[in-house]
Short mmCIF file of C-alpha atoms and ligand atoms in Angstrom, two decimals:
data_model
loop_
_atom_site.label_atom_id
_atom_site.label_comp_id
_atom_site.label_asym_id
_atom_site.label_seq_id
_atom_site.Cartn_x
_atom_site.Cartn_y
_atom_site.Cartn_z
CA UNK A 24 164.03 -4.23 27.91
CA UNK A 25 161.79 -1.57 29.80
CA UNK A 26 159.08 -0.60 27.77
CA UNK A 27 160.11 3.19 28.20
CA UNK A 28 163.82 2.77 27.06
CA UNK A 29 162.33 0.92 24.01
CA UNK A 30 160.24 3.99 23.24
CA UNK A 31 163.38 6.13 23.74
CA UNK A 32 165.06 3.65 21.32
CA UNK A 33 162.75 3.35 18.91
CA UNK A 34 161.91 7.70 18.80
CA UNK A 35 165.78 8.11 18.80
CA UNK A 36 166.16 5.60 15.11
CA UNK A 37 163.15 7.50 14.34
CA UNK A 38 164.94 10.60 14.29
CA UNK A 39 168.27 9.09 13.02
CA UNK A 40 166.15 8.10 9.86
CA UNK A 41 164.42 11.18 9.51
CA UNK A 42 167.72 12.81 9.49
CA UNK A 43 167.44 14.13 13.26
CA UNK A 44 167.10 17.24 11.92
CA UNK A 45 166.60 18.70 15.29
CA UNK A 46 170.35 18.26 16.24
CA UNK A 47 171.62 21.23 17.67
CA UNK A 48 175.90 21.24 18.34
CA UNK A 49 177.15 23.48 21.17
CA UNK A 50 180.78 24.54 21.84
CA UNK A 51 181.72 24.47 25.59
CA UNK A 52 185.56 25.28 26.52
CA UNK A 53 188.54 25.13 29.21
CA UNK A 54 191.68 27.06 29.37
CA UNK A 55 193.44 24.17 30.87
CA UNK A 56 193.84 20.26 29.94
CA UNK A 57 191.08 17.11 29.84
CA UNK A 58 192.67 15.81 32.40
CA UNK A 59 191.92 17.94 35.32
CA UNK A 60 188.97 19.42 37.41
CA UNK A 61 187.52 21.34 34.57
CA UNK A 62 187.68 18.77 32.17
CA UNK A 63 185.83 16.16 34.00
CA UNK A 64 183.09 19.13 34.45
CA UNK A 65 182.69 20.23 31.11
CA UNK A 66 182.65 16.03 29.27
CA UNK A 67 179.95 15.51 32.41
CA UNK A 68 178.26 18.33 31.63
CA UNK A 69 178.33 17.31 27.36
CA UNK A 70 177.00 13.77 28.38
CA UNK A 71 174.13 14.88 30.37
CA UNK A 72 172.92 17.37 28.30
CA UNK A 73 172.72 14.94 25.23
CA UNK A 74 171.26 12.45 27.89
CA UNK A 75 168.72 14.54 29.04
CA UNK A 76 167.82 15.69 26.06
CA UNK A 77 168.01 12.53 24.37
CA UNK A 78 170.70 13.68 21.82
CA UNK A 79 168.46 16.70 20.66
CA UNK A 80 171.87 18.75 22.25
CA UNK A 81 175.55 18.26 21.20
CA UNK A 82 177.47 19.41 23.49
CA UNK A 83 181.53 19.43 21.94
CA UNK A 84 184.15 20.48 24.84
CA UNK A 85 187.45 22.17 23.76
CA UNK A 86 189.87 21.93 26.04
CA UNK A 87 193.97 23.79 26.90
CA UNK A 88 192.42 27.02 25.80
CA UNK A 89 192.26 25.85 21.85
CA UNK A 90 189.70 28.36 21.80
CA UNK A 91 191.35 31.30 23.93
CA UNK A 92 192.01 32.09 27.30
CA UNK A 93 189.15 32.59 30.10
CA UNK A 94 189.00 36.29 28.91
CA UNK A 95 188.78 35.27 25.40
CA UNK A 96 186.41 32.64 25.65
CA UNK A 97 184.13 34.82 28.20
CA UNK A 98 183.86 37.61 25.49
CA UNK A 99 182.89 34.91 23.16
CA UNK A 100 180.39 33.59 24.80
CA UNK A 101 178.79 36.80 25.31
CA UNK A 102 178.97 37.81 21.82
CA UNK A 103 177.36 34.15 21.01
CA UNK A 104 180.17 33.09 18.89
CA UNK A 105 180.74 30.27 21.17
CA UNK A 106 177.79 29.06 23.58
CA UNK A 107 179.06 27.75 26.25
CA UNK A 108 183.01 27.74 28.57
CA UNK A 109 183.19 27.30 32.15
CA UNK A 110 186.12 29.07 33.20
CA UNK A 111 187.43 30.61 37.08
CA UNK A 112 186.27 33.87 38.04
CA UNK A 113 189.73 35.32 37.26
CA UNK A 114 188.64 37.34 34.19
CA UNK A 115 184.68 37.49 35.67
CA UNK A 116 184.68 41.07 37.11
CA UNK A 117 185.76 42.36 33.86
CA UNK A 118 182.01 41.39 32.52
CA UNK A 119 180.05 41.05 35.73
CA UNK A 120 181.93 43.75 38.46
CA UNK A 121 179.67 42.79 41.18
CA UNK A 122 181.72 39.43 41.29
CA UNK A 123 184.90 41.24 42.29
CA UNK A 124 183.92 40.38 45.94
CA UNK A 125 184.09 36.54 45.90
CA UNK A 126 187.74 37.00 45.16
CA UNK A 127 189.18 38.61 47.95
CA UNK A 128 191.86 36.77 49.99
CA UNK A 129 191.25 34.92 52.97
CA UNK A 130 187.33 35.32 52.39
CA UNK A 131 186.21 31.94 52.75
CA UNK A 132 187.94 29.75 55.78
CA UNK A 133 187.92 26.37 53.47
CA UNK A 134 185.87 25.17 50.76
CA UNK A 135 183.30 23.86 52.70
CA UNK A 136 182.28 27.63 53.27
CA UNK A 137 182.57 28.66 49.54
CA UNK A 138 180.58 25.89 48.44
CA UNK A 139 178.14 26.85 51.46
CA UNK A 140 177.99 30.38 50.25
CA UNK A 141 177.96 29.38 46.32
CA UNK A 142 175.10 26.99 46.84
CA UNK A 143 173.04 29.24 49.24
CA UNK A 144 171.08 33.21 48.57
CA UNK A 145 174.37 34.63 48.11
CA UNK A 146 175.66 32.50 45.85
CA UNK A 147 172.11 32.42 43.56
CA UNK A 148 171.96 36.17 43.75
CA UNK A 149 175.57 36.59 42.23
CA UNK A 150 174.59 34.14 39.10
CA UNK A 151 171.54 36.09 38.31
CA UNK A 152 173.26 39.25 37.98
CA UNK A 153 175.09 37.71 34.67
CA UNK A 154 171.62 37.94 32.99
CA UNK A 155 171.72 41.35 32.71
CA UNK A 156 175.02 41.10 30.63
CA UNK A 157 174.55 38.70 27.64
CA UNK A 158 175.19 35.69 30.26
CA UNK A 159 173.27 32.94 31.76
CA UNK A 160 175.25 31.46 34.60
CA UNK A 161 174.10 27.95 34.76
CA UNK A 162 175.71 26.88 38.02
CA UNK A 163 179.01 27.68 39.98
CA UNK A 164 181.83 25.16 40.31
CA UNK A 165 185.21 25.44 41.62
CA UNK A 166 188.43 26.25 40.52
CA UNK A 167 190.46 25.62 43.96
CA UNK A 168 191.79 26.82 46.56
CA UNK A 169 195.22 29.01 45.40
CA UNK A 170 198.95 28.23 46.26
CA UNK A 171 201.92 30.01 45.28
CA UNK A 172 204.80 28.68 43.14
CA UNK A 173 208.45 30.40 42.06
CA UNK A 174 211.32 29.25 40.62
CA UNK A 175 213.38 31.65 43.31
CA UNK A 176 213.30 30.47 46.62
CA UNK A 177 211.04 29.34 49.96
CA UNK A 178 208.12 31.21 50.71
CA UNK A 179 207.57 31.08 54.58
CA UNK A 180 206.35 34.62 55.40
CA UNK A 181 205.25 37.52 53.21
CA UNK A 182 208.45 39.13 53.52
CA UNK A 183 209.69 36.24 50.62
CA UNK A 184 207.45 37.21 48.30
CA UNK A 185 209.07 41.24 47.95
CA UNK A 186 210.13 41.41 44.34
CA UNK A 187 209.16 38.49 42.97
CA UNK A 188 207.80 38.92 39.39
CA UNK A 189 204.27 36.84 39.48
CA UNK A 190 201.66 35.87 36.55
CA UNK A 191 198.60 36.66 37.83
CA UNK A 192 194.53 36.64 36.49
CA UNK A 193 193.83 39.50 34.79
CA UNK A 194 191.64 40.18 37.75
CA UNK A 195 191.90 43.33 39.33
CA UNK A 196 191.35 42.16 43.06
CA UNK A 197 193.87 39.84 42.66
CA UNK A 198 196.17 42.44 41.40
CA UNK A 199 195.26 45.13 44.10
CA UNK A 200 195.58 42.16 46.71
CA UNK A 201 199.21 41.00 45.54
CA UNK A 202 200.87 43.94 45.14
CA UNK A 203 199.97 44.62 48.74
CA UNK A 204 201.96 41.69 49.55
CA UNK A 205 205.72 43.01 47.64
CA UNK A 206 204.89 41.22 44.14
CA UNK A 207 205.26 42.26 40.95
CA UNK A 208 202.58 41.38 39.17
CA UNK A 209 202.25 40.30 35.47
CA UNK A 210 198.35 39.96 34.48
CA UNK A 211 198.24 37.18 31.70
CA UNK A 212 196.73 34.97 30.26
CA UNK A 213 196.94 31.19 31.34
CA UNK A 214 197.49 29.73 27.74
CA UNK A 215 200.68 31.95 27.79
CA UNK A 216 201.73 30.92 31.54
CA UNK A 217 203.99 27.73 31.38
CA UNK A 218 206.13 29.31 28.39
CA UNK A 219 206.46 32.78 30.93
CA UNK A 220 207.46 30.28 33.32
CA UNK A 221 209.90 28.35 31.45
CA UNK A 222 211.61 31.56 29.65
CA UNK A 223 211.67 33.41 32.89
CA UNK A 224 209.63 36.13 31.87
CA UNK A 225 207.79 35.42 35.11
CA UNK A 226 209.29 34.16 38.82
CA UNK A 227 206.12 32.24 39.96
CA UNK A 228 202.49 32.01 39.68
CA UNK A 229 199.55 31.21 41.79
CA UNK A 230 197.03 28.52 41.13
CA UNK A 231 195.38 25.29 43.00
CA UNK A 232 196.97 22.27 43.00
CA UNK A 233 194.50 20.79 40.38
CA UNK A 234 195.81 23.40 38.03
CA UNK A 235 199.24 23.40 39.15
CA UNK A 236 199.58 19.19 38.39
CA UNK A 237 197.47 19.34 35.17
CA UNK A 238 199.35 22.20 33.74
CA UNK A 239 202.82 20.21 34.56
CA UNK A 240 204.17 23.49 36.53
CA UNK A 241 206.37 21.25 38.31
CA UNK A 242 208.42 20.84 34.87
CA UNK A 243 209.26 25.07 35.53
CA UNK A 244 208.73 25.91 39.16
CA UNK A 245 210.78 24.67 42.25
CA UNK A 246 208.94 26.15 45.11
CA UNK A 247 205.49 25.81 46.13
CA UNK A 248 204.06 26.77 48.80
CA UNK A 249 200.63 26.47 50.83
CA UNK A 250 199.83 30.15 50.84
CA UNK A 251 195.96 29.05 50.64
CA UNK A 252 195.48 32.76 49.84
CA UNK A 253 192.65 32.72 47.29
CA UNK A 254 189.40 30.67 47.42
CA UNK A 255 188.93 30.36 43.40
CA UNK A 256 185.31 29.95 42.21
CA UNK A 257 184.69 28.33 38.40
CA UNK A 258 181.67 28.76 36.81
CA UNK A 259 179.40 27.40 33.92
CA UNK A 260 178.53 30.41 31.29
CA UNK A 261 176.35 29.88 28.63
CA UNK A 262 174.83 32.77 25.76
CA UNK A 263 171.78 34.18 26.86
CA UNK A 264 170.57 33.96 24.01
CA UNK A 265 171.05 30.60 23.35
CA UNK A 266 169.56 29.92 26.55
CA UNK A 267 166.47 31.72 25.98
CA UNK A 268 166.07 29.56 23.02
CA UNK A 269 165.50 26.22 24.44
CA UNK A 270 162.43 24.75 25.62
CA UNK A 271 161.44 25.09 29.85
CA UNK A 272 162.17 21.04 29.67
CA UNK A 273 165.93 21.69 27.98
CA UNK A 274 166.68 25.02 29.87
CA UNK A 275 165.80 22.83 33.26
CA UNK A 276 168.46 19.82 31.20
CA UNK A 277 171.12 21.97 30.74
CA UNK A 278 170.84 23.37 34.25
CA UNK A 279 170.66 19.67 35.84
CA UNK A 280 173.49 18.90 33.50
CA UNK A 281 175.66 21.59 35.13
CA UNK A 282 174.99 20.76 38.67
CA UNK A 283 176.25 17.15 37.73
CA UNK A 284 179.47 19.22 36.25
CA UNK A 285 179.67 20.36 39.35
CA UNK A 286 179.59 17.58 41.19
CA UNK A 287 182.46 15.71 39.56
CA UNK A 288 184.51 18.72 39.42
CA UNK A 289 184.41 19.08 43.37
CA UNK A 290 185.33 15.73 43.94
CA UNK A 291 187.95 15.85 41.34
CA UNK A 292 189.38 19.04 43.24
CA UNK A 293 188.97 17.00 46.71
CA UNK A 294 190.74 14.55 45.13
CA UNK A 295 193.54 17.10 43.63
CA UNK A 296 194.24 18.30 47.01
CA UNK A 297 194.41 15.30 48.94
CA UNK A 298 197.14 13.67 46.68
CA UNK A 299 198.78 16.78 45.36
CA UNK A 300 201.66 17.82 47.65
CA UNK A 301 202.74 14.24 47.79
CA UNK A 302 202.75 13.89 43.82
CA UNK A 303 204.21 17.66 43.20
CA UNK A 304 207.31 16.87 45.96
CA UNK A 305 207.85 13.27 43.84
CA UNK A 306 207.96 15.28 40.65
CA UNK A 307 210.88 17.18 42.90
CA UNK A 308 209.27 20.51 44.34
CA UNK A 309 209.90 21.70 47.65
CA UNK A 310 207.12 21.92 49.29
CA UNK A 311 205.97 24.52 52.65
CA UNK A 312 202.93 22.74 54.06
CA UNK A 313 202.74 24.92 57.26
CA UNK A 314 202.48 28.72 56.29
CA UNK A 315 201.86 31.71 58.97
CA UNK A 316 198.48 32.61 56.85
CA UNK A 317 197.78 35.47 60.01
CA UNK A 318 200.78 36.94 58.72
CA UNK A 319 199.62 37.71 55.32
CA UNK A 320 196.27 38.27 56.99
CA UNK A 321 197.96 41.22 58.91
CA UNK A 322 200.20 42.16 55.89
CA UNK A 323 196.75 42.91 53.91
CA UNK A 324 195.24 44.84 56.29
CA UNK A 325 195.10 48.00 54.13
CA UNK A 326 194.61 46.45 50.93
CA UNK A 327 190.87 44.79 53.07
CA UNK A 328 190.31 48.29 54.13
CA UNK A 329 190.09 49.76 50.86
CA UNK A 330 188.25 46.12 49.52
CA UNK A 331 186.11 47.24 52.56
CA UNK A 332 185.05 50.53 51.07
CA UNK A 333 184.94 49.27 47.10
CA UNK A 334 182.69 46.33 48.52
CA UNK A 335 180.72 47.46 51.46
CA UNK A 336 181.79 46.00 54.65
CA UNK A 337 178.35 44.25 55.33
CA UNK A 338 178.48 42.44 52.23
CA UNK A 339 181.86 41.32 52.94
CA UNK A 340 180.45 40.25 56.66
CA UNK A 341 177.79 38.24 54.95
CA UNK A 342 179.98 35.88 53.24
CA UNK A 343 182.17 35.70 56.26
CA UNK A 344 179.51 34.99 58.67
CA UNK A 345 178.17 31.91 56.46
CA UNK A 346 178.25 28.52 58.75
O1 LIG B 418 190.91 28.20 35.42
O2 LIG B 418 194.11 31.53 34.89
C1 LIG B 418 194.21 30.83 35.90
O3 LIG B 418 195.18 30.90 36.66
C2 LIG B 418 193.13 29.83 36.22
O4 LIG B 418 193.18 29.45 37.54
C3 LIG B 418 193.30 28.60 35.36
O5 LIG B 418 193.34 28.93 34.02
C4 LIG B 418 192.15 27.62 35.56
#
């Protein structure tokens, strides 16, 4: 055995017999199952913040929004009740406004330009402006790129999607964005979503595959279809307070700890997509790979001019021009 690990060892039963008084449990949550993008993110990110702080940090992860929605366990986080959630930037704007811009449709070409954008100035500039409110943003991750389901009928071209009655985020981009495209849209919670579904309360819904497969929306929904519409960033939140709390050595933990969230969530979604349409059509949805996105592009067109004026055009060119 290394001589360092035996240290590590030997301070660790140390503790242990000194009653590690300096244990210090965290609550981090999901909205949606273990077994998806998020939850690989969020046990990563529990392990390597008791790692790297040598079990100093407890880190539990509740997952299929036993805790709330995103909305829920947003406000909670900023009240301090609960420390830590990642969640998507559905219910984001609602806290931080100035995020509103990262989800408008057909921003980002693929992911490989979100993650560009995330990762770079702009990206860095959006997470510090969650300070300000109660937040520290300890990294972004990714939700996926959106596709739309129904239990109605083929979605080729816009002109499907008149009238039918869609969950969506409670995000109000989304919501400005959709109902420019003939839905009508039914803000809700995504604890709530698969019983809407399966009662008929709502036609469809719009999610990534990753979501779509770990929530089992192929159990409720026929249709899916590769809108691609909506490039949907996650994030990790954590108090600020909490934050402020820790040591420099622990603040820079939890912050590595998050980036190797990331990491594993990506792949995960990578993963997700690659395999997804196959394993959705086997679970028996039809499936529209090739969608006319320049149609709902055009379709849009006023709903971007007045995202245009909310925004600031050059801010919107900034994102768009990333390489
Ligand atoms: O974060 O609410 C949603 O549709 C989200 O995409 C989902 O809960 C995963």
């Amino acid at each position: 055995m290394k001589l360092s690990k035996l240290v590590v060892g030997l301070s660790l039963a140390v503790g242990f017999m000194s009653g590690a008084a300096a244990q210090t449990t965290m609550k981090i949550s999901i909205s949606i199952a273990q077994n998806s993008h998020q939850g690989v993110a969020i046990d990563t990110f529990a392990r390597e913040v008791e790692k790297r702080t040598a079990g100093r940090y407890k880190v539990q992860p509740f997952y299929s929004g036993s805790l709330g929605g995103e909305r829920e366990s947003i406000e909670a986080v900023q009240l301090g009740t609960q420390e830590l959630t990642f969640t998507s930037s559905g219910p984001v704007p609602n806290f931080v406004p100035d995020a509103k811009i990262l989800d408008i449709p057909f921003l980002f070409r693929d992911k490989a330009h979100a993650r560009a954008v995330l990762d770079g100035p702009i990206g860095q500039e959006m997470l510090g402006k969650f300070d300000s409110k109660g937040f520290k943003a300890l990294a972004w991750g990714e939700n996926g790129i959106r596709h739309m389901t129904n239990s109605k009928r083929s979605v080729n071209a816009p002109e499907d999607l008149k009238g039918l009655k869609m969950r969506t985020m409670e995000n109000p981009v989304h919501v400005a964005a959709y109902k420019g495209l003939g839905i009508v849209t039914t803000p809700m919670a995504f604890p709530e979503v698969f019983t809407a579904l399966q009662q008929g309360t709502v036609d469809g819904q719009e999610n990534p595959l990753s979501v779509i497969m770990s929530a089992k929306f192929d159990q409720v929904q026929k249709h899916l279809s590769l809108t691609g519409h909506v490039y949907s960033p996650g994030i990790f939140l954590m108090n600020k307070a909490s934050f402020d709390k820790l040591s420099a050595a622990d603040k820079q933990a939890f912050l590595d700890a998050a980036k190797e969230g990331v990491k594993v969530n990506r792949a995960r979604v990578d993963e997700d997509d690659s395999k997804g349409v196959a394993e959705l059509r086997s679970k028996g949805m039809t499936v529209v790979e090739n969608v006319d996105k320049s149609r709902f592009v055009t379709m849009l067109a006023p709903v971007n001019a007045e995202f245009e004026k909310q925004f600031g055009k050059a801010n919107i060119d900034r994102i768009r021009n990333v390489k």
